[in-house]
Short mmCIF file of C-alpha atoms in Angstrom, two decimals:
data_model
loop_
_atom_site.label_atom_id
_atom_site.label_comp_id
_atom_site.label_asym_id
_atom_site.label_seq_id
_atom_site.Cartn_x
_atom_site.Cartn_y
_atom_site.Cartn_z
CA MET A 1 32.21 -1.97 -56.68
CA SER A 2 32.59 -4.27 -54.06
CA LYS A 3 34.47 -5.06 -50.49
CA GLU A 4 34.85 -7.87 -48.56
CA THR A 5 36.19 -7.64 -45.02
CA TYR A 6 37.33 -10.85 -43.00
CA CYS A 7 37.97 -10.27 -39.17
CA ASN A 8 39.18 -12.68 -36.78
CA GLY A 9 37.94 -10.86 -33.84
CA LYS A 10 34.70 -9.08 -32.47
CA ILE A 11 33.10 -6.28 -34.22
CA ILE A 12 31.03 -3.92 -32.34
CA LEU A 13 28.83 -1.25 -34.14
CA THR A 14 27.16 1.20 -31.28
CA SER A 15 25.17 4.43 -32.22
CA LYS A 16 22.87 6.48 -29.76
CA LYS A 17 20.66 7.11 -33.02
CA ASN A 18 19.02 4.92 -35.71
CA THR A 19 21.65 2.56 -37.57
CA LEU A 20 20.39 1.68 -41.00
CA PHE A 21 21.79 -1.26 -43.24
CA HIS A 22 21.09 -0.65 -46.95
CA ALA A 23 21.66 -3.75 -49.57
CA PHE A 24 20.48 -2.07 -52.78
CA ASN A 25 19.55 -4.87 -55.81
CA GLY A 26 20.66 -7.38 -53.23
CA ASN A 27 20.63 -9.36 -50.04
CA LEU A 28 21.45 -8.49 -46.34
CA GLN A 29 23.17 -11.30 -44.48
CA PHE A 30 24.17 -11.83 -40.92
CA THR A 31 26.23 -14.89 -39.88
CA ALA A 32 27.60 -16.08 -36.83
CA GLY A 33 29.41 -18.89 -35.17
CA GLU A 34 26.74 -19.13 -32.61
CA LYS A 35 23.39 -17.29 -33.26
CA ASN A 36 21.87 -14.42 -35.03
CA GLN A 37 20.30 -11.90 -32.84
CA TRP A 38 18.39 -8.56 -32.98
CA LYS A 39 17.16 -6.59 -29.73
CA GLY A 40 14.99 -3.51 -29.65
CA GLU A 41 11.69 -2.13 -28.56
CA GLN A 42 9.81 -4.14 -31.05
CA GLY A 43 11.11 -7.58 -29.49
CA SER A 44 14.06 -9.82 -30.48
CA GLU A 45 14.45 -12.45 -33.38
CA ILE A 46 16.90 -15.32 -33.30
CA GLY A 47 18.15 -16.69 -36.55
CA ASN A 48 19.74 -20.06 -37.32
CA TYR A 49 23.36 -20.18 -38.16
CA GLU A 50 24.56 -20.24 -41.67
CA LYS A 51 28.21 -21.52 -41.91
CA MET A 52 30.10 -18.74 -44.00
CA ILE A 53 32.36 -19.97 -46.71
CA LEU A 54 35.95 -18.32 -46.37
CA PRO A 55 38.24 -17.49 -49.50
CA ASN A 56 40.69 -20.40 -50.44
CA ASN A 57 43.91 -19.30 -48.93
CA SER A 58 45.83 -20.66 -51.84
CA ALA A 59 44.00 -18.08 -54.15
CA ILE A 60 45.71 -15.49 -52.23
CA ILE A 61 49.04 -15.45 -52.78
CA ARG A 62 51.79 -13.15 -52.15
CA LEU A 63 54.75 -13.40 -54.61
CA TYR A 64 58.08 -12.08 -53.73
CA TYR A 65 61.49 -12.35 -55.83
CA GLU A 66 64.49 -13.35 -54.41
CA ASN A 67 68.46 -12.41 -55.79
CA ILE A 68 70.96 -15.14 -55.36
CA VAL A 69 74.71 -15.04 -55.66
CA ILE A 70 76.61 -18.30 -55.47
CA VAL A 71 80.33 -18.07 -54.59
CA ALA A 72 82.47 -21.30 -55.67
CA SER A 73 85.42 -22.78 -53.66
CA GLU A 74 88.52 -21.57 -55.04
CA VAL A 75 91.71 -24.20 -54.95
CA HIS A 76 92.42 -24.12 -58.51
CA ASP A 77 94.25 -20.75 -58.96
CA LYS A 78 98.00 -20.96 -57.46
CA LYS A 79 98.29 -17.16 -57.48
CA SER A 80 97.66 -16.06 -53.91
CA VAL A 81 96.19 -12.42 -55.53
CA ASN A 82 93.21 -14.85 -57.35
CA LYS A 83 92.26 -16.54 -53.92
CA LEU A 84 89.38 -14.42 -53.01
CA MET A 85 88.20 -13.28 -56.33
CA PHE A 86 84.99 -14.94 -56.17
CA MET A 87 84.47 -13.62 -52.90
CA ALA A 88 85.17 -10.42 -54.16
CA GLN A 89 83.05 -10.22 -56.97
CA ALA A 90 80.29 -11.34 -54.63
CA ILE A 91 80.70 -8.17 -52.43
CA ARG A 92 81.02 -5.95 -55.67
CA ARG A 93 77.77 -7.54 -56.62
CA ILE A 94 75.89 -6.71 -53.48
CA ARG A 95 76.83 -3.40 -53.82
CA ILE A 96 75.68 -2.44 -57.16
CA SER A 97 72.60 -4.89 -57.20
CA SER A 98 69.55 -5.65 -55.05
CA VAL A 99 70.50 -9.26 -53.39
CA GLN A 100 68.93 -10.72 -50.88
CA THR A 101 70.87 -14.34 -50.29
CA VAL A 102 74.51 -15.38 -51.01
CA LEU A 103 75.19 -18.91 -50.87
CA TYR A 104 78.95 -20.00 -50.56
CA PHE A 105 80.95 -23.08 -50.97
CA THR A 106 83.02 -23.63 -47.55
CA HIS A 107 85.88 -25.58 -49.31
CA GLY A 108 89.54 -24.26 -49.86
CA TYR A 109 88.65 -21.01 -47.43
CA SER A 110 89.84 -20.63 -43.82
CA SER A 111 87.97 -19.64 -40.84
CA ASN A 112 89.73 -16.04 -41.21
CA MET A 113 88.45 -15.41 -44.99
CA ILE A 114 85.09 -16.60 -44.18
CA PHE A 115 84.98 -14.12 -41.14
CA GLU A 116 86.26 -10.75 -43.51
CA PHE A 117 83.58 -12.28 -46.59
CA GLU A 118 80.51 -12.25 -44.10
CA LYS A 119 81.78 -9.13 -42.24
CA SER A 120 81.65 -7.34 -45.91
CA LEU A 121 78.53 -8.57 -46.92
CA ARG A 122 76.92 -7.56 -43.91
CA ASN A 123 78.56 -4.05 -43.62
CA TYR A 124 76.72 -3.62 -47.48
CA LYS A 125 73.61 -5.04 -46.64
CA LYS A 126 73.01 -5.68 -42.63
CA ASN A 127 70.19 -8.23 -43.02
CA ILE A 128 71.55 -10.35 -45.70
CA LYS A 129 71.01 -14.09 -45.56
CA ILE A 130 74.44 -15.58 -46.01
CA ILE A 131 74.28 -19.35 -46.33
CA ALA A 132 77.57 -21.72 -46.14
CA ILE A 133 76.78 -24.72 -48.34
CA LYS A 134 78.97 -28.52 -48.57
CA ASN A 135 78.06 -29.48 -51.79
CA ILE A 136 75.75 -28.88 -54.72
CA SER A 137 72.76 -30.77 -53.43
CA GLU A 138 72.29 -28.26 -51.15
CA LEU A 139 72.70 -25.63 -53.30
CA ILE A 140 70.03 -27.06 -56.02
CA ASN A 141 67.58 -27.77 -52.88
CA TYR A 142 67.67 -24.01 -52.22
CA ILE A 143 67.23 -23.03 -55.33
CA ASN A 144 64.46 -25.03 -55.65
CA LEU A 145 62.92 -24.79 -52.28
CA GLY A 146 64.08 -22.24 -50.55
CA TYR A 147 66.15 -24.65 -47.87
CA THR A 148 69.08 -26.20 -48.28
CA ASN A 149 67.80 -29.31 -47.10
CA ASN A 150 64.93 -30.71 -48.77
CA ILE A 151 62.62 -32.03 -45.82
CA GLN A 152 62.60 -28.28 -44.61
CA GLY A 153 59.81 -27.24 -46.91
CA ASP A 154 59.00 -25.72 -50.07
CA TYR A 155 58.99 -21.86 -50.26
CA ARG A 156 59.35 -21.62 -53.82
CA THR A 157 55.90 -23.50 -55.41
CA ILE A 158 53.87 -24.01 -52.18
CA PRO A 159 52.32 -20.80 -50.22
CA ASN A 160 53.87 -20.90 -46.59
CA GLU A 161 51.46 -20.10 -43.82
CA ASN A 162 51.08 -16.50 -44.41
CA GLY A 163 50.27 -17.69 -47.84
CA SER A 164 53.70 -16.24 -49.46
CA MET A 165 56.02 -17.74 -52.30
CA TYR A 166 59.61 -16.65 -52.87
CA LYS A 167 60.49 -17.12 -56.64
CA VAL A 168 64.42 -17.11 -57.82
CA ASN A 169 64.78 -13.79 -59.72
CA ASN A 170 68.13 -13.41 -60.35
CA LEU A 171 70.96 -15.80 -60.05
CA TYR A 172 74.46 -14.74 -60.22
CA ILE A 173 77.57 -17.40 -60.15
CA TYR A 174 81.04 -16.57 -59.52
CA SER A 175 82.80 -19.72 -60.28
CA HIS A 176 85.37 -21.75 -62.57
CA GLY A 177 84.40 -23.49 -65.74
CA MET A 178 84.56 -25.63 -68.40
CA PRO A 179 82.67 -25.78 -71.70
CA SER A 180 78.99 -26.37 -70.51
CA ARG A 181 80.31 -27.17 -67.19
CA ILE A 182 80.04 -24.78 -64.02
CA THR A 183 82.51 -26.36 -61.91
CA PHE A 184 82.10 -25.28 -58.09
CA MET A 185 84.91 -27.12 -56.75
CA LEU A 186 87.70 -27.59 -59.45
CA ASP A 187 90.47 -29.51 -58.36
CA TRP A 188 89.10 -30.29 -55.02
CA ASP A 189 90.66 -33.75 -55.24
CA LEU A 190 93.65 -32.73 -55.86
CA TYR A 191 94.11 -30.05 -53.10
CA LYS A 192 92.45 -32.34 -50.45
CA LYS A 193 95.11 -34.84 -51.14
CA ASN A 194 97.71 -32.69 -50.67
CA ASN A 195 96.32 -31.00 -47.53
CA ASN A 196 95.21 -34.24 -45.92
CA ILE A 197 91.83 -33.39 -46.02
CA LYS A 198 89.34 -35.77 -45.12
CA SER A 199 86.22 -35.06 -47.33
CA SER A 200 83.58 -37.40 -48.82
CA GLU A 201 83.08 -34.65 -51.75
CA ASP A 202 84.26 -34.70 -55.09
CA ALA A 203 84.91 -32.26 -57.79
CA ASN A 204 82.98 -34.08 -60.64
CA GLY A 205 80.37 -34.47 -58.45
CA ASN A 206 79.75 -31.00 -57.47
CA GLU A 207 79.31 -29.07 -61.00
CA LEU A 208 75.96 -28.03 -62.94
CA ASN A 209 76.28 -29.29 -66.19
CA LEU A 210 74.36 -31.25 -68.99
CA SER A 211 73.67 -34.23 -66.90
CA ASN A 212 72.19 -32.66 -63.89
CA TYR A 213 70.60 -28.90 -64.99
CA THR A 214 67.52 -30.59 -65.17
CA LYS A 215 67.10 -30.74 -61.35
CA LEU A 216 66.16 -26.97 -61.23
CA ASN A 217 62.81 -26.73 -61.00
CA PRO A 218 61.26 -24.35 -63.57
CA SER A 219 58.54 -23.64 -61.00
CA SER A 220 60.79 -22.06 -58.73
CA PHE A 221 61.67 -19.18 -60.82
CA SER A 222 59.74 -16.09 -61.75
CA LYS A 223 58.53 -15.21 -65.42
CA ASP A 224 61.27 -12.48 -65.33
CA ALA A 225 63.93 -14.74 -64.04
CA GLU A 226 67.71 -14.36 -65.35
CA ILE A 227 70.66 -16.30 -64.92
CA TRP A 228 74.12 -14.66 -64.84
CA SER A 229 77.13 -16.79 -64.97
CA PHE A 230 80.96 -15.72 -64.69
CA ALA A 231 82.27 -19.08 -64.94
CA CYS A 232 84.34 -20.03 -68.42
CA ARG A 233 82.94 -21.09 -71.58
CA THR A 234 79.01 -21.42 -70.26
CA GLY A 235 77.68 -20.74 -73.54
CA LEU A 236 80.38 -22.88 -75.59
CA SER A 237 79.74 -26.55 -76.20
CA ILE A 238 80.59 -29.26 -74.23
CA ASP A 239 82.63 -30.42 -77.25
CA ASN A 240 84.57 -27.40 -77.87
CA ASP A 241 87.69 -27.50 -75.38
CA THR A 242 90.58 -26.31 -78.04
CA GLU A 243 92.07 -22.82 -78.37
CA ILE A 244 90.74 -22.27 -81.75
CA GLU A 245 86.74 -22.43 -82.04
CA ARG A 246 85.81 -20.10 -85.09
CA PHE A 247 83.09 -21.65 -86.55
CA THR A 248 81.78 -24.82 -84.40
CA TRP A 249 80.89 -22.88 -81.18
CA GLY A 250 77.85 -25.27 -80.23
CA GLU A 251 75.98 -22.53 -78.50
CA ASN A 252 72.66 -24.16 -79.44
CA GLU A 253 73.60 -27.21 -77.30
CA SER A 254 75.26 -25.51 -74.36
CA LEU A 255 74.69 -25.27 -70.93
CA ALA A 256 73.54 -21.78 -71.15
CA GLN A 257 70.93 -22.88 -73.77
CA LYS A 258 69.77 -25.53 -71.97
CA LEU A 259 68.97 -23.44 -68.52
CA SER A 260 67.20 -21.03 -70.79
CA ASP A 261 64.99 -23.58 -72.34
CA ARG A 262 64.40 -25.21 -69.66
CA LEU A 263 63.82 -22.57 -66.88
CA ASN A 264 62.58 -20.17 -69.70
CA CYS A 265 64.51 -17.44 -67.94
CA LYS A 266 67.43 -15.30 -69.71
CA THR A 267 70.56 -16.65 -69.56
CA HIS A 268 74.03 -14.40 -69.78
CA ALA A 269 77.15 -16.36 -70.38
CA PHE A 270 80.67 -15.97 -71.77
CA LEU A 271 81.74 -18.31 -74.55
CA LYS A 272 85.32 -17.65 -73.64
CA ARG A 273 87.09 -18.47 -70.76
CA SER A 274 86.36 -15.60 -68.11
CA ASN A 275 88.83 -13.38 -66.66
CA TYR A 276 89.12 -12.40 -62.84
CA GLU A 277 92.85 -10.41 -63.17
CA ASN A 278 91.05 -6.86 -62.91
CA THR A 279 89.13 -7.88 -59.60
CA TRP A 280 91.35 -5.64 -57.23
CA GLY A 281 91.90 -3.16 -60.16
CA SER A 282 93.42 -3.18 -63.83
CA GLN A 283 96.88 -2.72 -64.99
CA SER A 284 95.71 0.63 -66.13
CA ASP A 285 94.31 1.72 -63.00
CA ARG A 286 97.65 1.38 -61.38
CA ILE A 287 99.52 2.77 -64.12
CA ASP A 288 97.64 6.19 -63.92
CA LEU A 289 97.45 5.82 -59.81
CA LYS A 290 101.24 5.89 -59.98
CA ILE A 291 101.28 8.79 -62.56
CA ALA A 292 99.08 10.61 -60.13
CA ASP A 293 101.22 10.29 -57.43
CA ASN A 294 104.24 11.21 -59.48
CA LEU A 295 102.64 14.34 -60.60
CA GLU A 296 101.27 15.58 -56.96
CA LYS A 297 105.26 15.28 -56.17
CA ILE A 298 105.76 17.84 -58.28
CA ASN A 299 102.77 20.03 -57.07
CA ILE A 300 100.54 19.28 -60.26
CA HIS A 301 97.11 19.23 -59.28
CA THR A 302 95.50 16.08 -59.86
CA THR A 303 92.44 14.05 -58.64
CA LYS A 304 91.60 11.51 -61.44
CA GLU A 305 92.69 8.72 -59.57
CA ASP A 306 91.53 9.49 -55.86
CA LYS A 307 88.50 6.77 -55.94
CA PHE A 308 91.20 4.28 -56.99
CA ARG A 309 93.72 5.60 -54.28
CA GLU A 310 90.90 5.27 -51.42
CA TYR A 311 90.18 2.09 -52.55
CA LYS A 312 94.00 0.64 -52.33
CA LYS A 313 94.09 2.34 -48.55
CA SER A 314 91.48 -0.12 -47.50
CA GLU A 315 93.52 -3.44 -48.79
CA ILE A 316 94.60 -5.69 -46.11
CA GLN A 317 96.04 -9.27 -46.22
CA ILE A 318 94.32 -12.54 -44.61
CA ASP A 319 96.65 -15.17 -43.30
CA GLY A 320 99.63 -13.20 -43.94
CA LYS A 321 99.25 -14.24 -47.77
CA TYR A 322 95.85 -13.50 -49.59
CA PRO A 323 95.04 -9.83 -50.31
CA TRP A 324 91.53 -8.89 -49.63
CA GLN A 325 89.41 -5.92 -50.03
CA PRO A 326 86.53 -4.96 -47.72
CA GLN A 327 84.66 -2.95 -50.31
CA GLY A 328 84.98 -6.06 -53.06
CA ALA A 329 86.11 -6.25 -56.44
CA TYR A 330 86.89 -3.02 -57.83
CA ASN A 331 86.31 -4.10 -61.36
CA ASP A 332 83.88 -6.83 -62.91
CA VAL A 333 84.63 -10.13 -64.41
CA LYS A 334 85.31 -9.82 -68.32
CA ALA A 335 85.79 -12.24 -71.45
CA GLY A 336 89.06 -13.92 -71.43
CA ASP A 337 91.24 -14.14 -74.72
CA PHE A 338 90.74 -18.10 -75.46
CA PRO A 339 89.20 -19.80 -77.22
CA LEU A 340 89.87 -17.92 -80.61
CA GLY A 341 86.68 -17.21 -82.44
CA PRO A 342 83.92 -16.87 -79.91
CA PRO A 343 82.54 -13.31 -78.83
CA ASN A 344 84.79 -11.63 -76.53
CA CYS A 345 81.85 -10.63 -74.67
CA MET A 346 79.05 -11.93 -72.22
CA CYS A 347 76.17 -13.47 -74.41
CA LEU A 348 72.66 -13.59 -73.88
CA PHE A 349 70.67 -16.85 -74.25
CA GLN A 350 66.80 -17.25 -74.40
CA LYS A 351 64.18 -19.87 -74.82
CA ASN A 352 63.81 -21.05 -78.63
CA LYS A 353 65.80 -18.12 -79.85
CA ASP A 354 69.11 -17.31 -81.35
CA VAL A 355 72.04 -16.43 -79.06
CA ILE A 356 72.34 -12.45 -78.83
CA ILE A 357 76.08 -11.31 -79.39
CA PRO A 358 76.36 -7.43 -78.32
CA CYS A 359 79.97 -7.53 -79.17
CA LYS A 360 82.14 -7.96 -82.43
CA THR A 361 83.69 -11.61 -82.37
CA MET A 362 87.63 -11.89 -81.99
CA ALA A 363 88.93 -13.17 -85.27
CA LEU A 364 91.55 -15.55 -85.59
CA PRO A 365 95.22 -14.06 -86.10
CA LYS A 366 96.35 -13.61 -89.80
CA GLY A 367 99.16 -15.93 -91.13
#
């Protein structure tokens, strides 16, 4: 067994009795920046300084793992109840998972929405890192480097001054999507036109797709990294854009598979459209609560729906129109109904492996 100790300051050894140093089967060596000196009754001896070879700092690397939530812009859905669904799901993710960082696209969100969103995030994790981003370039920079600006440094592949690197471990994406396209600013062009907004950003230039996914650096991800895309049809071929795709999913050519192959990570994705309709509670949750309320009116004790009842009590309206729940989403995102044929659940993609389907596929309707 051996032990090395490095000290930046002064080491003092004092003793009123003899001090013995033993080096069994080895040499005993003292080195100093100025002189080696021994004093005592037998006289003194001064040796020449021999420069000590310090360990290479790059060889001592402390790896940390960062879990990141990405929230897309929402200007596509016309229902006010769905305006804040991506933000709500992000809050839910903070509640149930270990997350260090949240990045969100600011487009289409009012200052009141952003204030309530950030307040809710910090309510569940006081020191969480919250970063507002303007475009996909800032997003890719952060994933690759740990900074939104590529001139700030690299915390993913180059050790910082403390010898630490921060690898991406889990990436949770809440966004709209098309087959093999994660559309972070879907319909932004129309929205900014209708609302007289001056912006140089466009929708097509702010999506992750089969043309630009290679900008993501595999070295920035941990060896156990996983991506969770809650966008529509990330696991479906870009050529499959019909309502019926029973036999031609094209999953091997999908963005989900390409991400797994390039980044050597697991990618969880839908082949169907994703469905956020249960974000604030499902129809079943609301019906059960109504039944429970009616039973209580006739003095029949029921506690089954107390959890959902308490959840609903905290609901507020932002900007007098948009429902918001400080606790975030009540239910997770689920698979939608279309296209018919692909699995009606989130599937698992891995490098050089067939897709894992943890549920039955949805058959075509008869007739």
